[in-house]
Short mmCIF file of C-alpha atoms (C1' of nucleotides) in Angstrom, two decimals:
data_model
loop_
_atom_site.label_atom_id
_atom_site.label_comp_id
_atom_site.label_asym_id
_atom_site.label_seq_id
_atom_site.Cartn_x
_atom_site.Cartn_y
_atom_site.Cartn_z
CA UNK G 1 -4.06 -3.96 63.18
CA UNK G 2 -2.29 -6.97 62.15
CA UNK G 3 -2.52 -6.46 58.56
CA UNK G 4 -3.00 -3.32 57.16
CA UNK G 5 -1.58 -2.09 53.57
CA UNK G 6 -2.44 1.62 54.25
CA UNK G 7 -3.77 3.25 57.19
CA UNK G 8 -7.74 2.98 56.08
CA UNK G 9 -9.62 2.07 59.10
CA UNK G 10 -13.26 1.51 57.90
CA UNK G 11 -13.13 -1.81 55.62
CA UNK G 12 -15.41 -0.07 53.17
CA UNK G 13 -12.87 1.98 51.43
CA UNK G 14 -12.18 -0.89 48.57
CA UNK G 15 -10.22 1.28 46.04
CA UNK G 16 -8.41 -0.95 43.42
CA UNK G 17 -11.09 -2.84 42.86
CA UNK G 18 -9.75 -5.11 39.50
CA UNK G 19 -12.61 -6.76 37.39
CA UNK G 20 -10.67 -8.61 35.37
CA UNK G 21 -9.08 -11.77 37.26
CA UNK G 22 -6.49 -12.40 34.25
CA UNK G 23 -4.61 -9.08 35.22
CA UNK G 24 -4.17 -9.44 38.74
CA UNK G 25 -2.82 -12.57 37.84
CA UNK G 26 -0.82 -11.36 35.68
CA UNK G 27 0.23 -8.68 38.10
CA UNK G 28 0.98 -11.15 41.02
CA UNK G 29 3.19 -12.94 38.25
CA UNK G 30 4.98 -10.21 37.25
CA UNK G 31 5.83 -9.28 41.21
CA UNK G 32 6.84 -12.84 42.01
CA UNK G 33 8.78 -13.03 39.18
CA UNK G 34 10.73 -9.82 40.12
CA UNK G 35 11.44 -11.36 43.51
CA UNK G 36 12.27 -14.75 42.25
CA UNK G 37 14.76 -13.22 40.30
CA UNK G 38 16.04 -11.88 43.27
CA UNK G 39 16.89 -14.12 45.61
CA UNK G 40 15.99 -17.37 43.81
CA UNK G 41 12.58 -19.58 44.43
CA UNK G 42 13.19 -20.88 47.68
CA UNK G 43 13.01 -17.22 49.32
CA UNK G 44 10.16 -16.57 47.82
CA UNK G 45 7.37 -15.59 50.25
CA UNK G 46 3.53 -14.96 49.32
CA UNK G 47 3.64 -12.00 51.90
CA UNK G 48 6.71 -10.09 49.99
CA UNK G 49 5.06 -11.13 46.08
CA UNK G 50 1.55 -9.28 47.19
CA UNK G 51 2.58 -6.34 48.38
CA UNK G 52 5.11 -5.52 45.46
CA UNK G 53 2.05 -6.27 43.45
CA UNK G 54 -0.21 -4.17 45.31
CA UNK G 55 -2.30 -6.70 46.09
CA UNK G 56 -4.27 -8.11 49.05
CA UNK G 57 -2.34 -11.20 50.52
CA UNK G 58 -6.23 -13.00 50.60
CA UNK G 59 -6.12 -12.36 47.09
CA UNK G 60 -2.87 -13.92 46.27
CA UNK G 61 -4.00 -16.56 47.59
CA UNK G 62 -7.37 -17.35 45.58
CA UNK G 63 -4.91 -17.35 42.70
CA UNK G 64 -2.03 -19.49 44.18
CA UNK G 65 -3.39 -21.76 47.11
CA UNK G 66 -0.02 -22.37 48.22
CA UNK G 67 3.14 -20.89 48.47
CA UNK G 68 4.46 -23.66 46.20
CA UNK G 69 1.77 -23.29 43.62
CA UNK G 70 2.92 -19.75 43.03
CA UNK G 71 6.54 -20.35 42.57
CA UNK G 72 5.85 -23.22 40.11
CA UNK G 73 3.58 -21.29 37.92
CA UNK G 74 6.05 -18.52 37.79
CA UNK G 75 8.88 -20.65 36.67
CA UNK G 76 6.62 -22.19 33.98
CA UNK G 77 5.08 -18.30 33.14
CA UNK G 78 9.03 -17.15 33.18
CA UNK G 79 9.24 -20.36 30.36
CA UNK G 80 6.32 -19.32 28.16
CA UNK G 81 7.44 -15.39 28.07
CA UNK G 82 11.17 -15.96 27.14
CA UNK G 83 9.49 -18.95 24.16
CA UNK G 84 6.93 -16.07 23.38
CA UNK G 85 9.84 -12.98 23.16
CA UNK G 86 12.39 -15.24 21.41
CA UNK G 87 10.53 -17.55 18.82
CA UNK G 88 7.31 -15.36 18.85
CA UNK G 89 8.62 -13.53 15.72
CA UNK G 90 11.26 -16.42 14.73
CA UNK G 91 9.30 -17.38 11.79
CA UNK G 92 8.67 -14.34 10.19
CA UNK G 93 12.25 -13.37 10.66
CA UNK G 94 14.05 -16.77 8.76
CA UNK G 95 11.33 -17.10 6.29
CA UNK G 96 13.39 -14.75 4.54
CA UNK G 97 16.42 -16.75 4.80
CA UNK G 98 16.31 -20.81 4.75
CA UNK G 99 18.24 -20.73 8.40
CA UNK G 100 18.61 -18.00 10.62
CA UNK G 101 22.15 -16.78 10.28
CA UNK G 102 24.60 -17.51 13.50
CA UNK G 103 25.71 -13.93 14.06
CA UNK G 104 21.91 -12.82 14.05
CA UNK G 105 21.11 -15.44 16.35
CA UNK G 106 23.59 -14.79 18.58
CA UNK G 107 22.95 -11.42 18.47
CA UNK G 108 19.39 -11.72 19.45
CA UNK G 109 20.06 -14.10 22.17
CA UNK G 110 22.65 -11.43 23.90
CA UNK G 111 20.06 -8.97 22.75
CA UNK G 112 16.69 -10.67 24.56
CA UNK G 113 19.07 -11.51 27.88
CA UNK G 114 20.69 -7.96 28.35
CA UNK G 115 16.70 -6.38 28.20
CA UNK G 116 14.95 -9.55 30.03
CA UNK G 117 17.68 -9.64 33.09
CA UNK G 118 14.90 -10.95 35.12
CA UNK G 119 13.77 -13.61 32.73
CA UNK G 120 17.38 -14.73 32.55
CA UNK G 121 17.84 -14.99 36.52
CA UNK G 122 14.66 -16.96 36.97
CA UNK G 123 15.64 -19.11 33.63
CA UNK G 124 19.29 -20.13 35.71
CA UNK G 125 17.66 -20.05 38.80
CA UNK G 126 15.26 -22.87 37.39
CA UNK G 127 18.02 -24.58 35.99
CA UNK G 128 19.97 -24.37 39.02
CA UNK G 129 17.39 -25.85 41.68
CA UNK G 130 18.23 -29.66 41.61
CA UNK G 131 14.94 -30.72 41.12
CA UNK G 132 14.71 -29.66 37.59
CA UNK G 133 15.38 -31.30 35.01
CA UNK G 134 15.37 -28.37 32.57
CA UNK G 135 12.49 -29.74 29.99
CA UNK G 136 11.06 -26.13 28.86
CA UNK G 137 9.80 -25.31 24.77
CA UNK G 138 12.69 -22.18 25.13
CA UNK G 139 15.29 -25.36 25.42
CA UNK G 140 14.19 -27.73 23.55
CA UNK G 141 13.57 -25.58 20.57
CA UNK G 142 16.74 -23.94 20.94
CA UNK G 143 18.69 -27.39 20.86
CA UNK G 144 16.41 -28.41 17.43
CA UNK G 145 17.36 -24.98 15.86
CA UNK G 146 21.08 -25.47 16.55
CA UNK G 147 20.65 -29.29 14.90
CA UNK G 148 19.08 -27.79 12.46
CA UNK G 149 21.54 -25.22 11.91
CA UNK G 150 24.44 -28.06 12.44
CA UNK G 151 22.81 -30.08 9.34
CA UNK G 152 22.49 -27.52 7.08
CA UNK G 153 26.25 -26.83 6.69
CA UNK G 154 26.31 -23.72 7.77
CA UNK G 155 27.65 -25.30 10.99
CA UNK G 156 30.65 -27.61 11.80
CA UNK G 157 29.65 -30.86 11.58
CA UNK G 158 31.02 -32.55 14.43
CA UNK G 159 29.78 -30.17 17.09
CA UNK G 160 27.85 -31.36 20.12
CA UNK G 161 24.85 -29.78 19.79
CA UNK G 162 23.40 -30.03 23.17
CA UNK G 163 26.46 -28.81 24.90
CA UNK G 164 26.92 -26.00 22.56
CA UNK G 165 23.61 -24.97 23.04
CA UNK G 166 24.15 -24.85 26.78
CA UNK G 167 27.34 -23.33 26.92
CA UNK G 168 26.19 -20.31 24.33
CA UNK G 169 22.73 -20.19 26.87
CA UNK G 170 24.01 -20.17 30.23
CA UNK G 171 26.89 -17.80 28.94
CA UNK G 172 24.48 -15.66 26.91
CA UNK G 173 22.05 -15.25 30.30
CA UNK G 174 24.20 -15.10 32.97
CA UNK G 175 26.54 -12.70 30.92
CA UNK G 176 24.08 -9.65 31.86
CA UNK G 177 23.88 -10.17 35.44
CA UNK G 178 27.69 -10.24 35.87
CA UNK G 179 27.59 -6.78 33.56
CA UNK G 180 24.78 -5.36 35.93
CA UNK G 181 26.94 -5.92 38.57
CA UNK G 182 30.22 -4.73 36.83
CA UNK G 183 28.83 -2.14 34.69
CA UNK G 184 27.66 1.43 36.48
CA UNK G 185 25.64 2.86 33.63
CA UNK G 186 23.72 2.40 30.13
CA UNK G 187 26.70 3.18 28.09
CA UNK G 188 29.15 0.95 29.99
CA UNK G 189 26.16 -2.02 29.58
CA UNK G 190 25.85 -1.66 25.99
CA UNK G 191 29.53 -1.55 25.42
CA UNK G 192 29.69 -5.37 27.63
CA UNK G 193 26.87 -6.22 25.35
CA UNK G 194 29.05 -5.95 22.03
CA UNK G 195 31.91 -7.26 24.05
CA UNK G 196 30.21 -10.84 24.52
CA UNK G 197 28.69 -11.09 21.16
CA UNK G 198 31.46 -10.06 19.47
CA UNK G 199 33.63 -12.65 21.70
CA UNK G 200 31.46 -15.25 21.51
CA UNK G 201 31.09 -14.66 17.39
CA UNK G 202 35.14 -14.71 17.02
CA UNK G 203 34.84 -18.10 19.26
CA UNK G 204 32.65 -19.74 16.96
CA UNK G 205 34.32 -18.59 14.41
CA UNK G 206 37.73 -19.26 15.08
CA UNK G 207 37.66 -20.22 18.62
CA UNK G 208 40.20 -20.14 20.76
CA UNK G 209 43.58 -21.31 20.48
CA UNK G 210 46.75 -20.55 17.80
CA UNK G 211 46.24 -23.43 15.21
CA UNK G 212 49.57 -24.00 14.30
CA UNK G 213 51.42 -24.47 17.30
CA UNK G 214 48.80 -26.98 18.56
CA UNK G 215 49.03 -29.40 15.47
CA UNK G 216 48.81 -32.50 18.25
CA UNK G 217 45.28 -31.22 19.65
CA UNK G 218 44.87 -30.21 15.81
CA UNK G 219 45.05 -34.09 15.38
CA UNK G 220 43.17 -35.44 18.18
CA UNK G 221 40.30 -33.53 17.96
CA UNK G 222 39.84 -32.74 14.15
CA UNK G 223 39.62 -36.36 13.12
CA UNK G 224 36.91 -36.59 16.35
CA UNK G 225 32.98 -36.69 14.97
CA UNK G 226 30.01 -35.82 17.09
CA UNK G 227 29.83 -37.63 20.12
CA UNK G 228 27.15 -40.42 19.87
CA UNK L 1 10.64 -28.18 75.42
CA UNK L 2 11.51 -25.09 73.02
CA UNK L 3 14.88 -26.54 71.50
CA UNK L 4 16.23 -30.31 72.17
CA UNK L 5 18.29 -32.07 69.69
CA UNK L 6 17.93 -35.59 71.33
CA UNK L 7 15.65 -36.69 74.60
CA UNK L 8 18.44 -35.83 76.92
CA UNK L 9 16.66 -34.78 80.01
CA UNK L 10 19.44 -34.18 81.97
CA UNK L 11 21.72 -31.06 80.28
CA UNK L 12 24.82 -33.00 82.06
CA UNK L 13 24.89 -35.36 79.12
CA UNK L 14 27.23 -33.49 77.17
CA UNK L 15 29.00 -36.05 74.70
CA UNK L 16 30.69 -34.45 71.74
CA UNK L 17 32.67 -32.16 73.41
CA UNK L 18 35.10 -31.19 70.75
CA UNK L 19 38.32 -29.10 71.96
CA UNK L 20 39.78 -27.78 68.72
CA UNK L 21 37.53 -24.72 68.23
CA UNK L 22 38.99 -24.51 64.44
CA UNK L 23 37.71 -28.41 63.54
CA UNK L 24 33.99 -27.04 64.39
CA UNK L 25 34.08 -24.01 62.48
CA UNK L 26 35.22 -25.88 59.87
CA UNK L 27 32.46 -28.47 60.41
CA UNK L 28 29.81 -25.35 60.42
CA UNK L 29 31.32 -23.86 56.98
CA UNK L 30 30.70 -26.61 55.43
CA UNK L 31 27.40 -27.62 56.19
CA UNK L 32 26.52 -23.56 56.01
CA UNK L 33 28.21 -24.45 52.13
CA UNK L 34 25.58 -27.90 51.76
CA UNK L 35 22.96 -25.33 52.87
CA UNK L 36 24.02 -22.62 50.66
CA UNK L 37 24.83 -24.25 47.39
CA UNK L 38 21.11 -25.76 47.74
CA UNK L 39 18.82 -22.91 47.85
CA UNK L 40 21.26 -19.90 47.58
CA UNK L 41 22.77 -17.53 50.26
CA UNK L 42 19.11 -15.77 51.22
CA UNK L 43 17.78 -19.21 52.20
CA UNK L 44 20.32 -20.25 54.65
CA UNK L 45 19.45 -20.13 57.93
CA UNK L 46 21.63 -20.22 61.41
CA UNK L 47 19.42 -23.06 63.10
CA UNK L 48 19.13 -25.88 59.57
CA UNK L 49 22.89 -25.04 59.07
CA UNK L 50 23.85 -25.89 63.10
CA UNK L 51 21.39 -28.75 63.29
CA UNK L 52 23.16 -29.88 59.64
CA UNK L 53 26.79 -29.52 61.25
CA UNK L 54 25.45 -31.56 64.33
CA UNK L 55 26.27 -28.58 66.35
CA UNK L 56 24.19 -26.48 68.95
CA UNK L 57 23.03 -23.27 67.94
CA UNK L 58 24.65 -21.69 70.37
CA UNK L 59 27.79 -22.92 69.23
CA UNK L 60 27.22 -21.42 65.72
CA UNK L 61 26.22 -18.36 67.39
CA UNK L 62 29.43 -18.19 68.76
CA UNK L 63 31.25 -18.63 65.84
CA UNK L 64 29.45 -16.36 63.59
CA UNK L 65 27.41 -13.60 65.85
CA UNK L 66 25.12 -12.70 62.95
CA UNK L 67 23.39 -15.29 60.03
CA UNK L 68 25.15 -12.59 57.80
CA UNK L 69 28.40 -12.82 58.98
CA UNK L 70 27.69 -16.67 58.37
CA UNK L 71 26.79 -16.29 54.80
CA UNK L 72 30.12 -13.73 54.26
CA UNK L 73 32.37 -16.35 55.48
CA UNK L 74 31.30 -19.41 54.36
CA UNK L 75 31.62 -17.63 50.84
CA UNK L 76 34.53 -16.08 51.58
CA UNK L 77 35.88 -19.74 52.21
CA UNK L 78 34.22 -21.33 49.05
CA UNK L 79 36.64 -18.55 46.79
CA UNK L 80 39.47 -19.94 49.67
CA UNK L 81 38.68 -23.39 48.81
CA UNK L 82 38.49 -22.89 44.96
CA UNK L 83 41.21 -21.42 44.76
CA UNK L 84 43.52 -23.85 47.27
CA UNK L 85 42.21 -26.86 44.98
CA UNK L 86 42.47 -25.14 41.81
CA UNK L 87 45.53 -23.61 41.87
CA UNK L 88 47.58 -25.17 45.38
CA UNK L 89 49.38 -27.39 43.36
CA UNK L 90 49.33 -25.53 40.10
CA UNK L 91 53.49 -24.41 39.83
CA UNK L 92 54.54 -27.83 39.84
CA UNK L 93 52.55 -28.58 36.90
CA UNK L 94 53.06 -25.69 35.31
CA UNK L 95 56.89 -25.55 35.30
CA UNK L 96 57.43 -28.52 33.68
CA UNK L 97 55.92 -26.30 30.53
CA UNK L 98 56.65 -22.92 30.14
CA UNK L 99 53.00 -22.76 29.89
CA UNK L 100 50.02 -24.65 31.61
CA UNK L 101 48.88 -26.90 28.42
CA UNK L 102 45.12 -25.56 27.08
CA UNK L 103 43.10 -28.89 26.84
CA UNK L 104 44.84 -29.88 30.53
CA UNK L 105 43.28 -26.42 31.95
CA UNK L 106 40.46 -26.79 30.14
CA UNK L 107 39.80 -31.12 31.38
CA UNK L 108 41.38 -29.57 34.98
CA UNK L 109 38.86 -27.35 35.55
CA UNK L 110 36.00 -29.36 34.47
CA UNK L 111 37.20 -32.43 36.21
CA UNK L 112 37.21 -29.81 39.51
CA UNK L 113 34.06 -29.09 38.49
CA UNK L 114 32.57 -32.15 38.51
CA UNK L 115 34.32 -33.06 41.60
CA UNK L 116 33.04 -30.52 43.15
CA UNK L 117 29.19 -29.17 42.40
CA UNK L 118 28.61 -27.37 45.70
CA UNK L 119 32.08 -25.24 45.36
CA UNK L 120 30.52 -24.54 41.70
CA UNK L 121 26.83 -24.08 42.83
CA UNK L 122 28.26 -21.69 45.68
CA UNK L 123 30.31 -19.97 43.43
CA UNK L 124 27.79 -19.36 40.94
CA UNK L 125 24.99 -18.25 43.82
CA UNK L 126 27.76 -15.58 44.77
CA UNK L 127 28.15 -14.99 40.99
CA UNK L 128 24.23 -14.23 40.56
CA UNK L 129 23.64 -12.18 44.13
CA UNK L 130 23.66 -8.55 42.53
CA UNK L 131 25.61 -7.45 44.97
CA UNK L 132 28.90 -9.12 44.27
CA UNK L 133 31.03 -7.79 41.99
CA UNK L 134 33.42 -10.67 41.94
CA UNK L 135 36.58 -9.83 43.32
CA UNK L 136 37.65 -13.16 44.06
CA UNK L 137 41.45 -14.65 43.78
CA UNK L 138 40.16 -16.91 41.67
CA UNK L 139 38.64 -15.53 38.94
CA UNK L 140 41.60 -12.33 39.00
CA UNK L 141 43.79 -15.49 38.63
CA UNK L 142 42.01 -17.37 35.79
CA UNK L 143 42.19 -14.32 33.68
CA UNK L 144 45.66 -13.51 34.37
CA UNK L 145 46.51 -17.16 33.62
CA UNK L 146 44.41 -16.73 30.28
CA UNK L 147 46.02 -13.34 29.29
CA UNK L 148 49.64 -14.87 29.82
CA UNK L 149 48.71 -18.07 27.69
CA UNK L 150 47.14 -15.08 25.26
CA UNK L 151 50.46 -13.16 24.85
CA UNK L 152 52.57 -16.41 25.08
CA UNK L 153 51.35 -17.02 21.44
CA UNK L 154 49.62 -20.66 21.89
CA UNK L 155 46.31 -18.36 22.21
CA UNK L 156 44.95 -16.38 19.27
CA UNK L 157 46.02 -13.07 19.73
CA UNK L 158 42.31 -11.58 19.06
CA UNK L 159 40.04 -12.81 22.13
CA UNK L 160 38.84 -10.80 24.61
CA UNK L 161 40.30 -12.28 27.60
CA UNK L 162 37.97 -11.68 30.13
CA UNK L 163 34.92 -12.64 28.04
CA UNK L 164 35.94 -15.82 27.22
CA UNK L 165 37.33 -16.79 31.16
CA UNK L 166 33.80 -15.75 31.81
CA UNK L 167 32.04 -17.99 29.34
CA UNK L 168 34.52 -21.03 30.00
CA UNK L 169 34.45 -20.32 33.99
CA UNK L 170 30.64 -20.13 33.83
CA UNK L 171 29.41 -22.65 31.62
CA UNK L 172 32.33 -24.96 32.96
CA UNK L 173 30.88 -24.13 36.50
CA UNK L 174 27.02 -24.97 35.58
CA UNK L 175 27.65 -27.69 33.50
CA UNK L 176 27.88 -30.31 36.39
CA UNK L 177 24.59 -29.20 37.87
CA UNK L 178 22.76 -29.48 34.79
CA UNK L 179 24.17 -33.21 34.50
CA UNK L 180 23.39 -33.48 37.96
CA UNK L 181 19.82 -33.21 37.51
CA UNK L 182 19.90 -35.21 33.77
CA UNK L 183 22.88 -38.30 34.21
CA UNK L 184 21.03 -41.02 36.72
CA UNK L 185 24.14 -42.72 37.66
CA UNK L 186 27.77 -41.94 37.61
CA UNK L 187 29.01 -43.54 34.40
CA UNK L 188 26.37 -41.45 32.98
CA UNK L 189 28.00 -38.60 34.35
CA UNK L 190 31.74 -39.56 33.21
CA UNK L 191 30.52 -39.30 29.84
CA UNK L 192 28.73 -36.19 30.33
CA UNK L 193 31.63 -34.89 31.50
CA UNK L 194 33.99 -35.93 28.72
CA UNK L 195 31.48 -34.64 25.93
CA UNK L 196 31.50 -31.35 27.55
CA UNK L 197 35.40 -31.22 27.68
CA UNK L 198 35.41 -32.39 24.08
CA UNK L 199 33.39 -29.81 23.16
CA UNK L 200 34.41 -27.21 25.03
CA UNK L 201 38.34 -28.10 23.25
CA UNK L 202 36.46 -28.72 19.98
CA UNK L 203 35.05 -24.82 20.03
CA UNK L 204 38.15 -23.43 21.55
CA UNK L 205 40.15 -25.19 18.34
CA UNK L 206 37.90 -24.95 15.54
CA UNK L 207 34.94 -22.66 16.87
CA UNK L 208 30.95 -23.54 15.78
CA UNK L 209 30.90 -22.56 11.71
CA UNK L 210 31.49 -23.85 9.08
CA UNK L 211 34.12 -21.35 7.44
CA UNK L 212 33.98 -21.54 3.66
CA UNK L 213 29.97 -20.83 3.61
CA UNK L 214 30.34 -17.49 6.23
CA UNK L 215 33.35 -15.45 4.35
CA UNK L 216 30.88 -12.27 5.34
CA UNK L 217 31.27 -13.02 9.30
CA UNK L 218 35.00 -14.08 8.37
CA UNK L 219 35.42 -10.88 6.63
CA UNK L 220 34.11 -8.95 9.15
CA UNK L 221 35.38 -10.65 12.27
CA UNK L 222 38.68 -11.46 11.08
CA UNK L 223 39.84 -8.12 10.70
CA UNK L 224 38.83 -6.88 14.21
CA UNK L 225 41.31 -7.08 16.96
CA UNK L 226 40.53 -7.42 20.68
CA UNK L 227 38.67 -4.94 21.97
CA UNK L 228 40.08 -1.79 24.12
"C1'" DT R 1 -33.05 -6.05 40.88
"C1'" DG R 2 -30.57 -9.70 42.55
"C1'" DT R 3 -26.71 -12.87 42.39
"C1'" DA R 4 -22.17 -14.37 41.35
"C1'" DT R 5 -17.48 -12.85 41.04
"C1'" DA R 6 -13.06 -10.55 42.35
"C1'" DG R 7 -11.09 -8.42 45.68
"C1'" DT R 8 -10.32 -6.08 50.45
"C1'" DC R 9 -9.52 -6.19 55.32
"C1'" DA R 10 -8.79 -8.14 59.69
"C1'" DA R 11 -7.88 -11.72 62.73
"C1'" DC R 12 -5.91 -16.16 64.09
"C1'" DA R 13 -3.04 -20.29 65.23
"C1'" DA R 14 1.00 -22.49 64.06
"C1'" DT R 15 5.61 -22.68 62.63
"C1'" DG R 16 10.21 -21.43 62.34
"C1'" DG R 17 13.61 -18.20 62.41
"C1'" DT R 18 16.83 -14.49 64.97
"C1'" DG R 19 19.54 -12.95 68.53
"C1'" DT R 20 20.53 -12.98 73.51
"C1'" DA R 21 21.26 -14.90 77.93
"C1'" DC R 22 22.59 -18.05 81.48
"C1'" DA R 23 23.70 -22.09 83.87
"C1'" DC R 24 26.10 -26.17 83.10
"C1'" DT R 25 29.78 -29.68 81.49
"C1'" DA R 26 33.84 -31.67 79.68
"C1'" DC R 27 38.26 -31.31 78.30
"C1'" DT R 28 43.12 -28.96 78.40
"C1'" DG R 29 47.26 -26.97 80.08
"C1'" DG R 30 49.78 -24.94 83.71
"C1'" DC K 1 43.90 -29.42 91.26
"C1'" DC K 2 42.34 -25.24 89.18
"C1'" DA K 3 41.30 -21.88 85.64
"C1'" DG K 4 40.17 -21.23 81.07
"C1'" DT K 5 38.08 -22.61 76.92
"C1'" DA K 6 34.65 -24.90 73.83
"C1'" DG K 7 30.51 -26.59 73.60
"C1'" DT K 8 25.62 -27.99 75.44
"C1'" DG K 9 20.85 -27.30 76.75
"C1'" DT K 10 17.32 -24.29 77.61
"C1'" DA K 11 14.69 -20.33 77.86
"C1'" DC K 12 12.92 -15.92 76.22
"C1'" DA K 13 11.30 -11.92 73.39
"C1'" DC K 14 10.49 -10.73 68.93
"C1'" DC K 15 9.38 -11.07 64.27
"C1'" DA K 16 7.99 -12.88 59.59
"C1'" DT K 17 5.55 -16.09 57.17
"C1'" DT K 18 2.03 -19.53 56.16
"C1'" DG K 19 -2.47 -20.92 55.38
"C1'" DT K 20 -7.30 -20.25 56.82
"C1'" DT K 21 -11.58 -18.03 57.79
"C1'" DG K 22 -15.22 -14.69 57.93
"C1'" DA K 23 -17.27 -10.30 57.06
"C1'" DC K 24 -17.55 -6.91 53.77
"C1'" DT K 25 -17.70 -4.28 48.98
"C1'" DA K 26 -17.63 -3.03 44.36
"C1'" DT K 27 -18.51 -4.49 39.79
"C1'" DA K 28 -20.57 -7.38 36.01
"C1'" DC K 29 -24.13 -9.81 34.28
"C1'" DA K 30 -28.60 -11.90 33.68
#
DNA sequence: TGTATAGTCAACAATGGTGTACACTACTGG
DNA sequence: CCAGTAGTGTACACCATTGTTGACTATACA
């Protein structure tokens, strides 16, 4: 008995037998995603993924040849589901307004990475492993939303748009795992929660530093425009 | 022929023979770092860090009796090593000013950063294993440095302190490995570099919005006071 | 009814890792 | 010159994982 998920000795006894191929995929996703987020892609293994999915190894394999294959489409499945939950409902939610308001947005960012932990681990832990150059719709829309936001006037003018889009993403999506670590239970969480959005709202409000008694950076960097 | 590093037939050829036990560790911790700031403390294994370090396994083994006890002190050393290059030569900076200028600490520790990606990538793997509540001196020091430049009045008086070390820290602290993976060459990188610090002092001074079209958010935000 | 599909189960070779052990060597200091 | 220390080379038992194959089964569909 080298492999064995149970203890059924006749091969007959096929329970879980799964007609539809889309949902054991789906399934086998959802598992490797779980232990992606754990531990990061490259200690991933096929073995571990199919039996948190309750799934024959053999069959993990018809979906995901190699070991490889199944890491890659779980980054790019990981890319599609936090598009899908962020901008799946975007339009409906600023057609009421011509731009979606920055406190909302923030909001909802903090919002979608305190109740998609997982999502936000394998998002950094794609970003993270060298190889990738981070080219995903979640980023790239993100980016064209903040330039959009930037040219309407409702932002500063001269802010960098790419870098402000990364430092309010990483922040906003690594902030819940350093809560989940810090925090003990649901209360505690949501409190954190507020805490960064209401932080990271008084930053880009007001950010940071006492105005008057740093006239000299006041000068330096206020007469500064975007970057080109 | 279960384990040979060269073609050595002989086991009398023993060149390399290094006396100062200390130099090798050394020389282990920091190719178990290389190993660890690539793919993340579950992916680092005894043998690829030893045959990295140009060591014997053994050797390792001797040094660290469990791949555990490997992992737990090369980290240990990264927050060591942070710290010692962070803040070794901090009080002579700092006492020519009562207090350590904010666009200096703010170029400082992105210049570190850049300077040093596998300290960061380390740092953030440690960061993101949901085990570690972060203890280290290094981040206890970074806020205590942040709350003193808080009450010293050159802060505003309203940020939450640890919040915003956590966004700066973190973003600072990813930032070089997403330019790793997007600058080609390293006058590419400079730059990338210098718009993030620009940035980074542009949100801290003025924040993101535009102030006379958001008197709700100013309203509402301006009154509030740090959290408890 | 029969055939294709999706999945189960078991086995296998190959690879690479862990942790331990032991004999051996080279260098150092007394 | 001798003992101790640091490191080498090798072997071994054990385990997990990969990728493959082949036999089998339940379901869907034509």
């Amino acid at each position: 008995m080298s492999e064995s998920s149970k203890s059924s000795k006749s091969p007959n006894s096929s329970r879980r037998n799964n007609t539809d191929p889309e949902s054991t995929r789906k399934e086998i996703l959802q598992a490797a995603l779980e232990v992606l987020a754990k531990d990061g892609p490259e200690s991933l293994s096929v073995t571990q993924v199919a039996r948190l999915a309750g799934v024959n190894r053999g069959t993990a394999y018809q979906h995901f040849p190699t070991r490889e294959d199944l890491t890659h489409a779980t980054t790019a499945w990981v890319s599609e589901r936090i598009y899908e939950e962020f901008y799946g409902d975007f339009e409906e939610l600023s057609e009421k307004n011509e731009v979606y308001p920055a406190d909302l947005a923030q909001e909802r960012l903090s919002e979608f990475a305190m109740n998609n932990p997982e999502l936000s681990r394998a998002w950094l832990f794609d970003v993270m492993s060298t190889k990738g150059v981070v080219t995903d719709p979640f980023w790239t829309r993100y980016v064209k939303e903040l330039e959009a936001f930037r040219k309407s006037g409702y932002g500063r003018q001269d802010i960098d748009v790419e870098v402000f889009a990364f430092i309010s993403l990483s922040s906003a999506l690594l902030w819940p795992i350093w809560v989940g670590a810090h925090a003990k239970n649901s209360k505690s969480r949501k409190k954190m929660q507020r805490r960064f959005v209401d932080e990271m709202m008084r930053l880009t409000l007001f950010g940071s530093l006492e105005p008057s008694v740093h006239t000299e950076l006041l000068e330096r960097f206020g007469k500064t425009t975007a970057p080109d």
